[in-house]
mmCIF file of C-alpha atoms and ligand atoms in Angstrom:
data_model
loop_
_atom_site.group_PDB
_atom_site.id
_atom_site.type_symbol
_atom_site.label_atom_id
_atom_site.label_comp_id
_atom_site.label_asym_id
_atom_site.label_seq_id
_atom_site.Cartn_x
_atom_site.Cartn_y
_atom_site.Cartn_z
ATOM 1 C CA UNK Y 111 0.000 0.000 0.000
ATOM 2 C CA UNK Y 112 1.217 3.517 -0.806
ATOM 3 C CA UNK Y 113 2.288 5.403 2.324
ATOM 4 C CA UNK Y 114 0.334 8.574 2.785
ATOM 5 C CA UNK Y 115 1.940 11.999 2.938
ATOM 6 C CA UNK Y 116 1.269 14.681 5.541
ATOM 7 C CA UNK Y 117 2.449 18.249 4.990
ATOM 8 C CA UNK Y 118 3.179 20.058 8.247
ATOM 9 C CA UNK Y 119 3.616 23.836 8.568
ATOM 10 C CA UNK Y 120 6.861 23.838 10.531
ATOM 11 C CA UNK Y 121 8.387 26.765 12.425
ATOM 12 C CA UNK Y 122 11.072 25.035 14.460
ATOM 13 C CA UNK Y 123 9.394 25.987 17.744
ATOM 14 C CA UNK Y 124 8.290 23.691 20.542
ATOM 15 C CA UNK Y 125 4.770 22.964 19.286
ATOM 16 C CA UNK Y 126 5.602 22.163 15.682
ATOM 17 C CA UNK Y 127 8.668 20.134 16.705
ATOM 18 C CA UNK Y 128 6.632 17.931 19.023
ATOM 19 C CA UNK Y 129 3.862 17.742 16.410
ATOM 20 C CA UNK Y 130 6.371 16.507 13.833
ATOM 21 C CA UNK Y 131 7.630 13.680 15.999
ATOM 22 C CA UNK Y 132 4.171 12.771 17.222
ATOM 23 C CA UNK Y 133 2.809 12.574 13.673
ATOM 24 C CA UNK Y 134 5.738 10.440 12.588
ATOM 25 C CA UNK Y 135 5.248 8.052 15.503
ATOM 26 C CA UNK Y 136 1.458 7.755 15.372
ATOM 27 C CA UNK Y 137 0.619 7.847 11.651
ATOM 28 C CA UNK Y 138 1.489 5.450 8.861
ATOM 29 C CA UNK Y 139 2.760 8.379 6.849
ATOM 30 C CA UNK Y 140 5.742 10.385 5.701
ATOM 31 C CA UNK Y 141 5.842 13.858 7.197
ATOM 32 C CA UNK Y 142 6.947 16.698 4.933
ATOM 33 C CA UNK Y 143 7.777 19.967 6.656
ATOM 34 C CA UNK Y 144 7.175 23.299 4.979
ATOM 35 C CA UNK Y 145 9.081 26.241 6.390
ATOM 36 C CA UNK Y 146 7.660 29.447 4.984
ATOM 37 C CA UNK Y 147 9.989 32.411 5.033
ATOM 38 C CA UNK Y 148 7.839 35.406 5.924
ATOM 39 C CA UNK Y 149 10.828 37.404 7.143
ATOM 40 C CA UNK Y 150 11.167 35.795 10.577
ATOM 41 C CA UNK Y 151 14.894 36.583 10.656
ATOM 42 C CA UNK Y 152 15.800 33.082 11.775
ATOM 43 C CA UNK Y 153 18.324 30.712 10.320
ATOM 44 C CA UNK Y 154 15.972 28.612 8.227
ATOM 45 C CA UNK Y 155 18.631 26.122 7.140
ATOM 46 C CA UNK Y 156 19.273 25.162 10.756
ATOM 47 C CA UNK Y 157 15.525 24.901 11.394
ATOM 48 C CA UNK Y 158 15.357 22.569 8.394
ATOM 49 C CA UNK Y 159 18.180 20.452 9.813
ATOM 50 C CA UNK Y 160 16.294 20.254 13.092
ATOM 51 C CA UNK Y 161 13.210 18.961 11.257
ATOM 52 C CA UNK Y 162 15.258 16.277 9.501
ATOM 53 C CA UNK Y 163 16.805 15.302 12.824
ATOM 54 C CA UNK Y 164 13.358 14.974 14.430
ATOM 55 C CA UNK Y 165 12.183 12.740 11.623
ATOM 56 C CA UNK Y 166 10.855 14.647 8.626
ATOM 57 C CA UNK Y 167 10.846 12.766 5.317
ATOM 58 C CA UNK Y 168 11.868 16.035 3.669
ATOM 59 C CA UNK Y 169 11.823 19.776 4.265
ATOM 60 C CA UNK Y 170 10.726 22.468 1.834
ATOM 61 C CA UNK Y 171 11.818 26.058 2.440
ATOM 62 C CA UNK Y 172 9.547 28.539 0.719
ATOM 63 C CA UNK Y 173 10.577 32.172 0.374
ATOM 64 C CA UNK Y 174 7.287 34.074 0.577
ATOM 65 C CA UNK Y 175 8.565 37.461 1.726
ATOM 66 C CA UNK Y 176 7.634 39.367 -1.419
ATOM 67 C CA UNK Y 177 4.185 37.783 -1.624
ATOM 68 C CA UNK Y 178 3.660 38.499 2.042
ATOM 69 C CA UNK Y 179 4.352 42.215 1.673
ATOM 70 C CA UNK Y 180 2.628 42.697 -1.679
ATOM 71 C CA UNK Y 181 -0.428 40.453 -1.503
ATOM 72 C CA UNK Y 182 -1.156 40.432 2.213
ATOM 73 C CA UNK Y 183 0.392 43.214 4.318
ATOM 74 C CA UNK Y 184 -0.066 46.072 1.845
ATOM 75 C CA UNK Y 185 -3.726 45.271 1.036
ATOM 76 C CA UNK Y 186 -4.456 45.026 4.756
ATOM 77 C CA UNK Y 187 -2.761 48.374 5.394
ATOM 78 C CA UNK Y 188 -4.943 49.942 2.660
ATOM 79 C CA UNK Y 189 -7.861 49.271 5.001
ATOM 80 C CA UNK Y 190 -6.057 50.846 8.001
ATOM 81 C CA UNK Y 191 -6.951 47.626 9.790
ATOM 82 C CA UNK Y 192 -6.518 47.487 13.548
ATOM 83 C CA UNK Y 193 -8.145 44.939 15.818
ATOM 84 C CA UNK Y 194 -9.698 46.253 19.018
ATOM 85 C CA UNK Y 195 -8.280 49.685 18.408
ATOM 86 C CA UNK Y 196 -4.612 48.749 18.573
ATOM 87 C CA UNK Y 197 -3.390 45.479 17.046
ATOM 88 C CA UNK Y 198 -2.061 45.845 13.487
ATOM 89 C CA UNK Y 199 -2.491 42.056 13.028
ATOM 90 C CA UNK Y 200 0.967 40.926 11.994
ATOM 91 C CA UNK Y 201 0.309 37.312 12.995
ATOM 92 C CA UNK Y 202 -3.214 37.130 11.562
ATOM 93 C CA UNK Y 203 -2.020 38.189 8.130
ATOM 94 C CA UNK Y 204 0.832 35.663 7.926
ATOM 95 C CA UNK Y 205 -1.325 32.590 8.545
ATOM 96 C CA UNK Y 206 -3.339 32.591 5.305
ATOM 97 C CA UNK Y 207 -0.106 32.961 3.334
ATOM 98 C CA UNK Y 208 1.669 30.153 5.208
ATOM 99 C CA UNK Y 209 -1.367 27.923 4.763
ATOM 100 C CA UNK Y 210 -1.576 28.758 1.054
ATOM 101 C CA UNK Y 211 2.086 27.839 0.520
ATOM 102 C CA UNK Y 212 1.482 24.673 2.488
ATOM 103 C CA UNK Y 213 -1.415 23.757 0.198
ATOM 104 C CA UNK Y 214 0.744 24.452 -2.876
ATOM 105 C CA UNK Y 215 3.457 22.145 -1.511
ATOM 106 C CA UNK Y 216 0.875 19.482 -0.728
ATOM 107 C CA UNK Y 217 -0.329 19.619 -4.346
ATOM 108 C CA UNK Y 218 3.213 19.298 -5.685
ATOM 109 C CA UNK Y 219 3.886 16.322 -3.414
ATOM 110 C CA UNK Y 220 0.512 14.712 -4.050
ATOM 111 C CA UNK Y 221 -0.129 14.725 -0.298
ATOM 112 C CA UNK Y 222 -3.261 13.567 1.500
ATOM 113 C CA UNK Y 223 -3.289 15.732 4.607
ATOM 114 C CA UNK Y 224 -2.286 19.076 6.070
ATOM 115 C CA UNK Y 225 -1.156 19.569 9.668
ATOM 116 C CA UNK Y 226 -0.217 22.509 11.904
ATOM 117 C CA UNK Y 227 1.095 22.964 15.443
ATOM 118 C CA UNK Y 228 -1.447 25.494 16.703
ATOM 119 C CA UNK Y 229 -3.282 24.766 19.949
ATOM 120 C CA UNK Y 230 -6.981 24.115 20.351
ATOM 121 C CA UNK Y 231 -7.313 27.308 22.386
ATOM 122 C CA UNK Y 232 -5.837 29.863 20.071
ATOM 123 C CA UNK Y 233 -6.563 31.831 16.955
ATOM 124 C CA UNK Y 234 -3.968 30.335 14.659
ATOM 125 C CA UNK Y 235 -5.717 26.954 14.285
ATOM 126 C CA UNK Y 236 -8.735 28.821 12.928
ATOM 127 C CA UNK Y 237 -6.698 30.918 10.511
ATOM 128 C CA UNK Y 238 -4.887 27.839 9.182
ATOM 129 C CA UNK Y 239 -7.949 25.678 8.848
ATOM 130 C CA UNK Y 240 -10.263 28.285 7.327
ATOM 131 C CA UNK Y 241 -7.599 28.838 4.698
ATOM 132 C CA UNK Y 242 -7.376 25.085 4.079
ATOM 133 C CA UNK Y 243 -11.177 24.997 3.807
ATOM 134 C CA UNK Y 244 -11.158 27.765 1.219
ATOM 135 C CA UNK Y 245 -8.209 26.513 -0.856
ATOM 136 C CA UNK Y 246 -8.094 22.752 -0.388
ATOM 137 C CA UNK Y 247 -11.458 21.473 0.811
ATOM 138 C CA UNK Y 248 -10.516 17.964 -0.330
ATOM 139 C CA UNK Y 249 -7.458 17.551 1.893
ATOM 140 C CA UNK Y 250 -7.617 15.988 5.337
ATOM 141 C CA UNK Y 251 -6.651 18.217 8.277
ATOM 142 C CA UNK Y 252 -4.717 17.040 11.329
ATOM 143 C CA UNK Y 253 -4.390 19.259 14.401
ATOM 144 C CA UNK Y 254 -2.223 17.285 16.867
ATOM 145 C CA UNK Y 255 -2.918 19.677 19.764
ATOM 146 C CA UNK Y 256 -6.582 18.678 19.592
ATOM 147 C CA UNK Y 257 -5.807 14.960 19.539
ATOM 148 C CA UNK Y 258 -2.843 14.061 21.733
ATOM 149 C CA UNK Y 259 -3.103 13.828 25.519
ATOM 150 C CA UNK Y 260 -0.434 16.454 26.158
ATOM 151 C CA UNK Y 261 -2.224 19.252 28.023
ATOM 152 C CA UNK Y 262 0.305 22.005 28.716
ATOM 153 C CA UNK Y 263 3.478 23.366 27.235
ATOM 154 C CA UNK Y 264 5.309 21.736 30.136
ATOM 155 C CA UNK Y 265 3.936 18.375 28.927
ATOM 156 C CA UNK Y 266 5.358 19.227 25.519
ATOM 157 C CA UNK Y 267 8.739 20.040 27.028
ATOM 158 C CA UNK Y 268 8.744 16.667 28.819
ATOM 159 C CA UNK Y 269 7.761 14.911 25.571
ATOM 160 C CA UNK Y 270 10.546 16.734 23.750
ATOM 161 C CA UNK Y 271 13.045 15.677 26.402
ATOM 162 C CA UNK Y 272 11.921 12.029 26.252
ATOM 163 C CA UNK Y 273 12.270 11.990 22.486
ATOM 164 C CA UNK Y 274 15.542 13.993 22.326
ATOM 165 C CA UNK Y 275 13.859 16.784 20.403
ATOM 166 C CA UNK Y 276 16.028 19.909 20.526
ATOM 167 C CA UNK Y 277 14.143 22.932 21.881
ATOM 168 C CA UNK Y 278 14.912 26.400 23.217
ATOM 169 C CA UNK Y 279 13.996 26.831 26.864
ATOM 170 C CA UNK Y 280 12.799 29.995 28.663
ATOM 171 C CA UNK Y 281 15.547 32.046 30.299
ATOM 172 C CA UNK Y 282 14.549 30.623 33.706
ATOM 173 C CA UNK Y 283 14.672 27.083 32.340
ATOM 174 C CA UNK Y 284 10.863 26.894 32.245
ATOM 175 C CA UNK Y 285 8.171 27.220 29.652
ATOM 176 C CA UNK Y 286 9.519 29.297 26.745
ATOM 177 C CA UNK Y 287 7.581 32.353 25.644
ATOM 178 C CA UNK Y 288 5.680 31.943 22.403
ATOM 179 C CA UNK Y 289 7.277 34.283 19.878
ATOM 180 C CA UNK Y 290 5.969 34.791 16.384
ATOM 181 C CA UNK Y 291 8.067 36.829 13.970
ATOM 182 C CA UNK Y 292 7.698 38.058 10.444
ATOM 183 C CA UNK Y 293 8.364 41.028 8.192
ATOM 184 C CA UNK Y 294 5.512 42.930 9.796
ATOM 185 C CA UNK Y 295 5.913 42.251 13.495
ATOM 186 C CA UNK Y 296 7.190 40.248 16.419
ATOM 187 C CA UNK Y 297 4.620 39.002 18.908
ATOM 188 C CA UNK Y 298 5.230 37.720 22.431
ATOM 189 C CA UNK Y 299 2.717 35.715 24.375
ATOM 190 C CA UNK Y 300 2.559 33.268 27.282
ATOM 191 C CA UNK Y 301 4.931 32.617 30.174
ATOM 192 C CA UNK Y 302 5.431 35.808 32.297
ATOM 193 C CA UNK Y 303 3.050 37.773 30.109
ATOM 194 C CA UNK Y 304 0.116 35.588 31.110
ATOM 195 C CA UNK Y 305 -0.250 37.793 34.174
ATOM 196 C CA UNK Y 306 -1.541 41.083 32.741
ATOM 197 C CA UNK Y 307 -0.300 42.925 35.831
ATOM 198 C CA UNK Y 308 3.266 41.777 35.151
ATOM 199 C CA UNK Y 309 5.520 44.133 33.184
ATOM 200 C CA UNK Y 310 7.361 42.566 30.258
ATOM 201 C CA UNK Y 311 11.047 42.022 31.051
ATOM 202 C CA UNK Y 312 13.189 44.539 29.195
ATOM 203 C CA UNK Y 313 15.392 41.849 27.655
ATOM 204 C CA UNK Y 314 12.333 40.275 26.006
ATOM 205 C CA UNK Y 315 12.151 42.828 23.194
ATOM 206 C CA UNK Y 316 14.113 41.531 20.220
ATOM 207 C CA UNK Y 317 13.971 44.532 17.919
ATOM 208 C CA UNK Y 318 12.375 47.706 19.289
ATOM 209 C CA UNK Y 319 14.466 49.165 22.130
ATOM 210 C CA UNK Y 320 13.120 51.096 25.084
ATOM 211 C CA UNK Y 321 12.946 54.805 24.264
ATOM 212 C CA UNK Y 322 15.461 55.409 27.048
ATOM 213 C CA UNK Y 323 18.023 53.877 24.701
ATOM 214 C CA UNK Y 324 17.131 55.618 21.437
ATOM 215 C CA UNK Y 325 18.827 58.746 20.013
ATOM 216 C CA UNK Y 326 17.731 62.088 21.481
ATOM 217 C CA UNK Y 327 17.764 63.581 18.030
ATOM 218 C CA UNK Y 328 14.892 62.464 15.894
ATOM 219 C CA UNK Y 329 15.133 61.626 12.237
ATOM 220 C CA UNK Y 330 13.003 62.757 9.326
ATOM 221 C CA UNK Y 331 11.650 60.210 6.864
ATOM 222 C CA UNK Y 332 9.868 60.940 3.609
ATOM 223 C CA UNK Y 333 7.303 58.423 2.412
ATOM 224 C CA UNK Y 334 5.823 58.642 -1.061
ATOM 225 C CA UNK Y 335 2.405 57.056 -1.299
ATOM 226 C CA UNK Y 336 0.759 56.095 -4.582
ATOM 227 C CA UNK Y 337 -2.620 54.400 -4.777
ATOM 228 C CA UNK Y 338 -2.497 54.048 -0.989
ATOM 229 C CA UNK Y 339 0.751 52.057 -1.041
ATOM 230 C CA UNK Y 340 4.233 53.166 -0.031
ATOM 231 C CA UNK Y 341 6.209 53.482 -3.252
ATOM 232 C CA UNK Y 342 9.357 55.219 -2.066
ATOM 233 C CA UNK Y 343 11.190 55.973 1.154
ATOM 234 C CA UNK Y 344 13.462 59.034 1.245
ATOM 235 C CA UNK Y 345 13.136 59.281 -2.520
ATOM 236 C CA UNK Y 346 14.224 55.725 -3.330
ATOM 237 C CA UNK Y 347 11.637 53.562 -5.062
ATOM 238 C CA UNK Y 348 11.134 50.304 -3.180
ATOM 239 C CA UNK Y 349 9.127 47.120 -3.516
ATOM 240 C CA UNK Y 350 6.569 46.518 -0.736
ATOM 241 C CA UNK Y 351 8.984 44.148 0.957
ATOM 242 C CA UNK Y 352 11.906 46.572 0.716
ATOM 243 C CA UNK Y 353 9.711 49.397 2.010
ATOM 244 C CA UNK Y 354 8.740 47.346 5.050
ATOM 245 C CA UNK Y 355 12.337 46.310 5.686
ATOM 246 C CA UNK Y 356 13.582 49.883 5.404
ATOM 247 C CA UNK Y 357 10.870 51.280 7.660
ATOM 248 C CA UNK Y 358 11.456 48.489 10.173
ATOM 249 C CA UNK Y 359 15.091 49.538 10.439
ATOM 250 C CA UNK Y 360 14.148 53.192 10.930
ATOM 251 C CA UNK Y 361 11.409 52.381 13.419
ATOM 252 C CA UNK Y 362 13.683 50.098 15.395
ATOM 253 C CA UNK Y 363 16.295 52.840 15.653
ATOM 254 C CA UNK Y 364 13.726 55.165 17.257
ATOM 255 C CA UNK Y 365 11.795 52.793 19.479
ATOM 256 C CA UNK Y 366 8.614 52.861 17.398
ATOM 257 C CA UNK Y 367 5.762 50.362 17.372
ATOM 258 C CA UNK Y 368 5.629 48.646 20.754
ATOM 259 C CA UNK Y 369 2.137 47.658 21.825
ATOM 260 C CA UNK Y 370 1.161 45.838 25.027
ATOM 261 C CA UNK Y 371 -2.485 44.844 25.057
ATOM 262 C CA UNK Y 372 -5.138 42.416 26.179
ATOM 263 C CA UNK Y 373 -7.215 41.236 23.235
ATOM 264 C CA UNK Y 374 -10.311 39.085 22.802
ATOM 265 C CA UNK Y 375 -9.462 35.847 21.078
ATOM 266 C CA UNK Y 376 -11.756 34.323 18.482
ATOM 267 C CA UNK Y 377 -12.947 31.696 20.937
ATOM 268 C CA UNK Y 378 -13.766 34.328 23.547
ATOM 269 C CA UNK Y 379 -10.967 34.239 26.115
ATOM 270 C CA UNK Y 380 -8.852 37.316 26.734
ATOM 271 C CA UNK Y 381 -5.174 37.056 26.000
ATOM 272 C CA UNK Y 382 -2.287 39.379 26.761
ATOM 273 C CA UNK Y 383 0.116 40.005 23.940
ATOM 274 C CA UNK Y 384 3.040 42.299 23.375
ATOM 275 C CA UNK Y 385 3.842 43.341 19.831
ATOM 276 C CA UNK Y 386 6.650 45.150 18.069
ATOM 277 C CA UNK Y 387 5.460 46.541 14.737
ATOM 278 C CA UNK Y 388 7.959 49.250 13.780
ATOM 279 C CA UNK Y 389 7.675 49.724 10.013
ATOM 280 C CA UNK Y 390 3.940 49.177 9.699
ATOM 281 C CA UNK Y 391 3.288 51.660 12.519
ATOM 282 C CA UNK Y 392 5.121 54.336 10.523
ATOM 283 C CA UNK Y 393 3.362 53.339 7.337
ATOM 284 C CA UNK Y 394 -0.040 53.376 8.994
ATOM 285 C CA UNK Y 395 0.549 56.950 10.208
ATOM 286 C CA UNK Y 396 1.835 58.065 6.801
ATOM 287 C CA UNK Y 397 -1.152 56.554 5.052
ATOM 288 C CA UNK Y 398 -3.609 58.242 7.394
ATOM 289 C CA UNK Y 399 -1.954 61.588 6.752
ATOM 290 C CA UNK Y 400 -2.181 61.005 3.004
ATOM 291 C CA UNK Y 401 -5.842 60.043 3.274
ATOM 292 C CA UNK Y 402 -6.549 63.249 5.154
ATOM 293 C CA UNK Y 403 -5.478 65.218 2.081
ATOM 294 C CA UNK Y 404 -6.794 62.965 -0.628
ATOM 295 C CA UNK Y 405 -9.948 61.147 0.385
ATOM 296 C CA UNK Y 406 -13.435 62.483 -0.012
ATOM 297 C CA UNK Y 407 -15.187 63.089 3.300
ATOM 298 C CA UNK Y 408 -17.903 60.482 2.792
ATOM 299 C CA UNK Y 409 -15.434 57.891 1.470
ATOM 300 C CA UNK Y 410 -13.287 58.416 4.564
ATOM 301 C CA UNK Y 411 -16.341 58.042 6.732
ATOM 302 C CA UNK Y 412 -17.340 54.821 4.969
ATOM 303 C CA UNK Y 413 -13.816 53.440 5.323
ATOM 304 C CA UNK Y 414 -13.822 54.164 9.034
ATOM 305 C CA UNK Y 415 -17.126 52.348 9.410
ATOM 306 C CA UNK Y 416 -16.017 49.342 7.393
ATOM 307 C CA UNK Y 417 -12.533 49.020 8.878
ATOM 308 C CA UNK Y 418 -13.552 47.293 12.134
ATOM 309 C CA UNK Y 419 -15.550 44.747 10.163
ATOM 310 C CA UNK Y 420 -12.641 44.101 7.838
ATOM 311 C CA UNK Y 421 -10.259 43.818 10.809
ATOM 312 C CA UNK Y 422 -12.552 41.275 12.422
ATOM 313 C CA UNK Y 423 -12.540 39.194 9.244
ATOM 314 C CA UNK Y 424 -8.754 39.190 9.102
ATOM 315 C CA UNK Y 425 -8.431 38.409 12.800
ATOM 316 C CA UNK Y 426 -10.980 35.624 12.495
ATOM 317 C CA UNK Y 427 -9.087 33.844 9.733
ATOM 318 C CA UNK Y 428 -11.405 34.908 6.924
ATOM 319 C CA UNK Y 429 -8.789 36.280 4.522
ATOM 320 C CA UNK Y 430 -9.949 33.990 1.714
ATOM 321 C CA UNK Y 431 -13.646 34.545 2.394
ATOM 322 C CA UNK Y 432 -15.918 36.197 -0.160
ATOM 323 C CA UNK Y 433 -16.843 38.967 2.301
ATOM 324 C CA UNK Y 434 -13.227 40.043 2.890
ATOM 325 C CA UNK Y 435 -12.615 40.079 -0.846
ATOM 326 C CA UNK Y 436 -15.693 42.211 -1.462
ATOM 327 C CA UNK Y 437 -14.577 44.765 1.122
ATOM 328 C CA UNK Y 438 -11.052 44.713 -0.294
ATOM 329 C CA UNK Y 439 -12.363 45.841 -3.674
ATOM 330 C CA UNK Y 440 -14.049 48.788 -1.981
ATOM 331 C CA UNK Y 441 -10.923 49.804 -0.060
ATOM 332 C CA UNK Y 442 -8.724 49.397 -3.126
ATOM 333 C CA UNK Y 443 -11.065 51.569 -5.190
ATOM 334 C CA UNK Y 444 -11.022 54.282 -2.520
ATOM 335 C CA UNK Y 445 -7.239 54.118 -2.271
ATOM 336 C CA UNK Y 446 -6.719 54.932 -5.955
ATOM 337 C CA UNK Y 447 -7.055 58.579 -4.922
ATOM 338 C CA UNK Y 448 -4.446 58.385 -2.153
ATOM 339 C CA UNK Y 449 -1.327 59.887 -3.701
ATOM 340 C CA UNK Y 450 0.867 62.065 -1.529
ATOM 341 C CA UNK Y 451 4.280 62.578 -0.023
ATOM 342 C CA UNK Y 452 4.427 62.669 3.743
ATOM 343 C CA UNK Y 453 7.360 63.746 5.861
ATOM 344 C CA UNK Y 454 7.463 62.495 9.412
ATOM 345 C CA UNK Y 455 9.734 62.876 12.375
ATOM 346 C CA UNK Y 456 10.609 59.669 14.214
ATOM 347 C CA UNK Y 457 11.764 60.291 17.739
ATOM 348 C CA UNK Y 458 11.596 58.406 21.040
ATOM 349 C CA UNK Y 459 8.794 56.043 20.059
ATOM 350 C CA UNK Y 460 6.704 58.757 18.449
ATOM 351 C CA UNK Y 461 5.810 59.299 14.801
ATOM 352 C CA UNK Y 462 4.888 62.914 14.051
ATOM 353 C CA UNK Y 463 3.689 64.048 10.666
ATOM 354 C CA UNK Y 464 5.443 67.332 9.922
ATOM 355 C CA UNK Y 465 4.846 67.940 6.189
ATOM 356 C CA UNK Y 466 2.255 66.830 3.684
ATOM 357 C CA UNK Y 467 2.351 67.279 -0.081
ATOM 358 C CA UNK Y 468 -0.344 66.173 -2.526
ATOM 359 C CA UNK Y 469 -0.506 67.813 -5.919
ATOM 360 C CA UNK Y 470 -3.864 66.324 -6.874
ATOM 361 C CA UNK Y 471 -5.401 66.225 -3.413
ATOM 362 C CA UNK Y 472 -8.591 67.775 -2.084
ATOM 363 C CA UNK Y 473 -6.941 70.336 0.134
ATOM 364 C CA UNK Y 474 -7.369 73.894 -1.101
ATOM 365 C CA UNK Y 475 -5.599 76.519 0.907
ATOM 366 C CA UNK Y 476 -7.887 79.311 -0.269
ATOM 367 C CA UNK Y 477 -10.976 77.390 0.888
ATOM 368 C CA UNK Y 478 -9.570 76.542 4.296
ATOM 369 C CA UNK Y 479 -8.445 80.098 5.028
ATOM 370 C CA UNK Y 480 -10.688 82.975 6.047
ATOM 371 C CA UNK Y 481 -10.278 84.645 2.705
ATOM 372 C CA UNK Y 482 -13.640 85.758 1.232
ATOM 373 C CA UNK Y 483 -12.855 85.739 -2.471
ATOM 374 C CA UNK Y 484 -14.009 82.252 -3.414
ATOM 375 C CA UNK Y 485 -16.550 81.734 -0.701
ATOM 376 C CA UNK Y 486 -19.640 83.599 0.445
ATOM 377 C CA UNK Y 487 -20.099 83.411 4.199
ATOM 378 C CA UNK Y 488 -23.752 84.218 3.673
ATOM 379 C CA UNK Y 489 -24.282 80.820 1.957
ATOM 380 C CA UNK Y 490 -23.937 79.086 5.314
ATOM 381 C CA UNK Y 491 -27.143 80.751 6.434
ATOM 382 C CA UNK Y 492 -29.329 78.674 4.110
ATOM 383 C CA UNK Y 493 -27.586 75.513 5.188
ATOM 384 C CA UNK Y 494 -28.168 76.340 8.850
ATOM 385 C CA UNK Y 495 -31.811 77.288 8.285
ATOM 386 C CA UNK Y 496 -32.480 73.855 6.763
ATOM 387 C CA UNK Y 497 -30.154 71.795 8.948
ATOM 388 C CA UNK Y 498 -31.809 73.368 11.990
ATOM 389 C CA UNK Y 499 -35.373 72.979 10.707
ATOM 390 C CA UNK Y 500 -36.158 69.663 12.367
ATOM 391 C CA UNK Y 501 -34.426 70.710 15.572
ATOM 392 C CA UNK Y 502 -36.651 73.802 15.802
ATOM 393 C CA UNK Y 503 -39.733 71.647 15.135
ATOM 394 C CA UNK Y 504 -38.628 69.203 17.806
ATOM 395 C CA UNK Y 505 -37.951 71.982 20.320
ATOM 396 C CA UNK Y 506 -41.344 73.553 19.609
ATOM 397 C CA UNK Y 507 -43.220 70.269 20.053
ATOM 398 C CA UNK Y 508 -41.410 69.648 23.342
ATOM 399 C CA UNK Y 509 -42.258 73.125 24.560
ATOM 400 C CA UNK Y 510 -45.890 72.533 23.520
ATOM 401 C CA UNK Y 511 -46.219 69.195 25.272
ATOM 402 C CA UNK Y 512 -44.488 70.452 28.397
ATOM 403 C CA UNK Y 513 -46.652 73.589 28.393
ATOM 404 C CA UNK Y 514 -49.842 71.506 28.025
ATOM 405 C CA UNK Y 515 -49.143 69.347 30.999
HETATM 406 N N1 LIG B 69 -2.653 36.863 19.616
HETATM 407 C C1 LIG B 69 -2.067 37.183 18.354
HETATM 408 C C2 LIG B 69 -2.991 36.792 17.248
HETATM 409 O O1 LIG B 69 -3.850 35.996 17.440
HETATM 410 C C3 LIG B 69 -0.704 36.587 18.174
HETATM 411 C C4 LIG B 69 -0.628 35.135 17.907
HETATM 412 C C5 LIG B 69 0.769 34.739 17.794
HETATM 413 N N2 LIG B 69 0.911 33.332 17.516
HETATM 414 C C6 LIG B 69 1.784 32.552 18.129
HETATM 415 N N3 LIG B 69 1.810 31.306 17.773
HETATM 416 N N4 LIG B 69 2.550 32.982 19.084
HETATM 417 O O2 LIG B 69 -2.882 37.291 16.159
#
């Protein structure tokens, strides 16, 4: 009988390493590991060696950094998406891409099943599996965390030790923190952070330093935005990936983009996460400044109403859903008008917009000023007479009913 093939999304962390060994030992199958490079700044070749050592039949390394920036991060930024007012969703947006690459590898290998190392409590399982549902409804899905009888990360550590699986321990020798990194952000969760009253240790932050250790002098950065996307930084044209990389470097130098928050997970529990999102924080601010000059008032208003719904879809793993795609078309259409150059000062964790330039924008100096030449102040009277009509009627009826009592 032909042995079946399982394609596992492998990161080299504790969960996926244990999942790999557990799948190999419990299934009559060859386990293929896919490592998707989304800019996690890790040594992927050594992660691949680790997978082979644990028992993978083969490892595929997929460089998806350009796709990630161009097809996922930039479209999401066009919607100004933030979840619960703060989270720029760096982890949410990587999952559909990783899952899509995994499906592509499964097709190439003629595999039967897809597997991931996400827990049964978290958001990532949902993002992986809703992507599988949308792109590969015919493939079987295996989620080891929902099957095995390991209950905690400490159980996983013990399993790893028993099976000589190499893992990185926490600094105190205990449960390691769960870190998720890509071109857009670094997220920290678990361990010490599980107590929301506990401050993150300063040595936790991998990329964005405390503002006590950033230069006193700020730095100006010029971002050119075309069709809502960053096209150039300081006058140099860049691809979406290069723009993110460049802005990450600048943001990291100035302590920009830390965010410590408690968020509502998809399944309802609250979870405390700390994020570092340097480049995208700068880009988000630049885009908002450009929209201020270029977007029609009602379009802006509509965008602001639709954004939380869009953000919810992305957070909830619905990137490949018809509803997200419908909203995307609306955002993309609106963003055609967003063309501007924004100059910002980065200093001590703060992004300040200091100059805005938009040749074809909606801002007209002569209209905004108190100059009378192109505007008749008297015109506002008619507007106020009509806008106030129903309020006067309402006030009169109230006075009448109160008087009649
Ligand atoms: N709570 C965040 C989210 O759901 C971060 C998840 C990070 N994932 C991880 N495996 N550490 O988007």
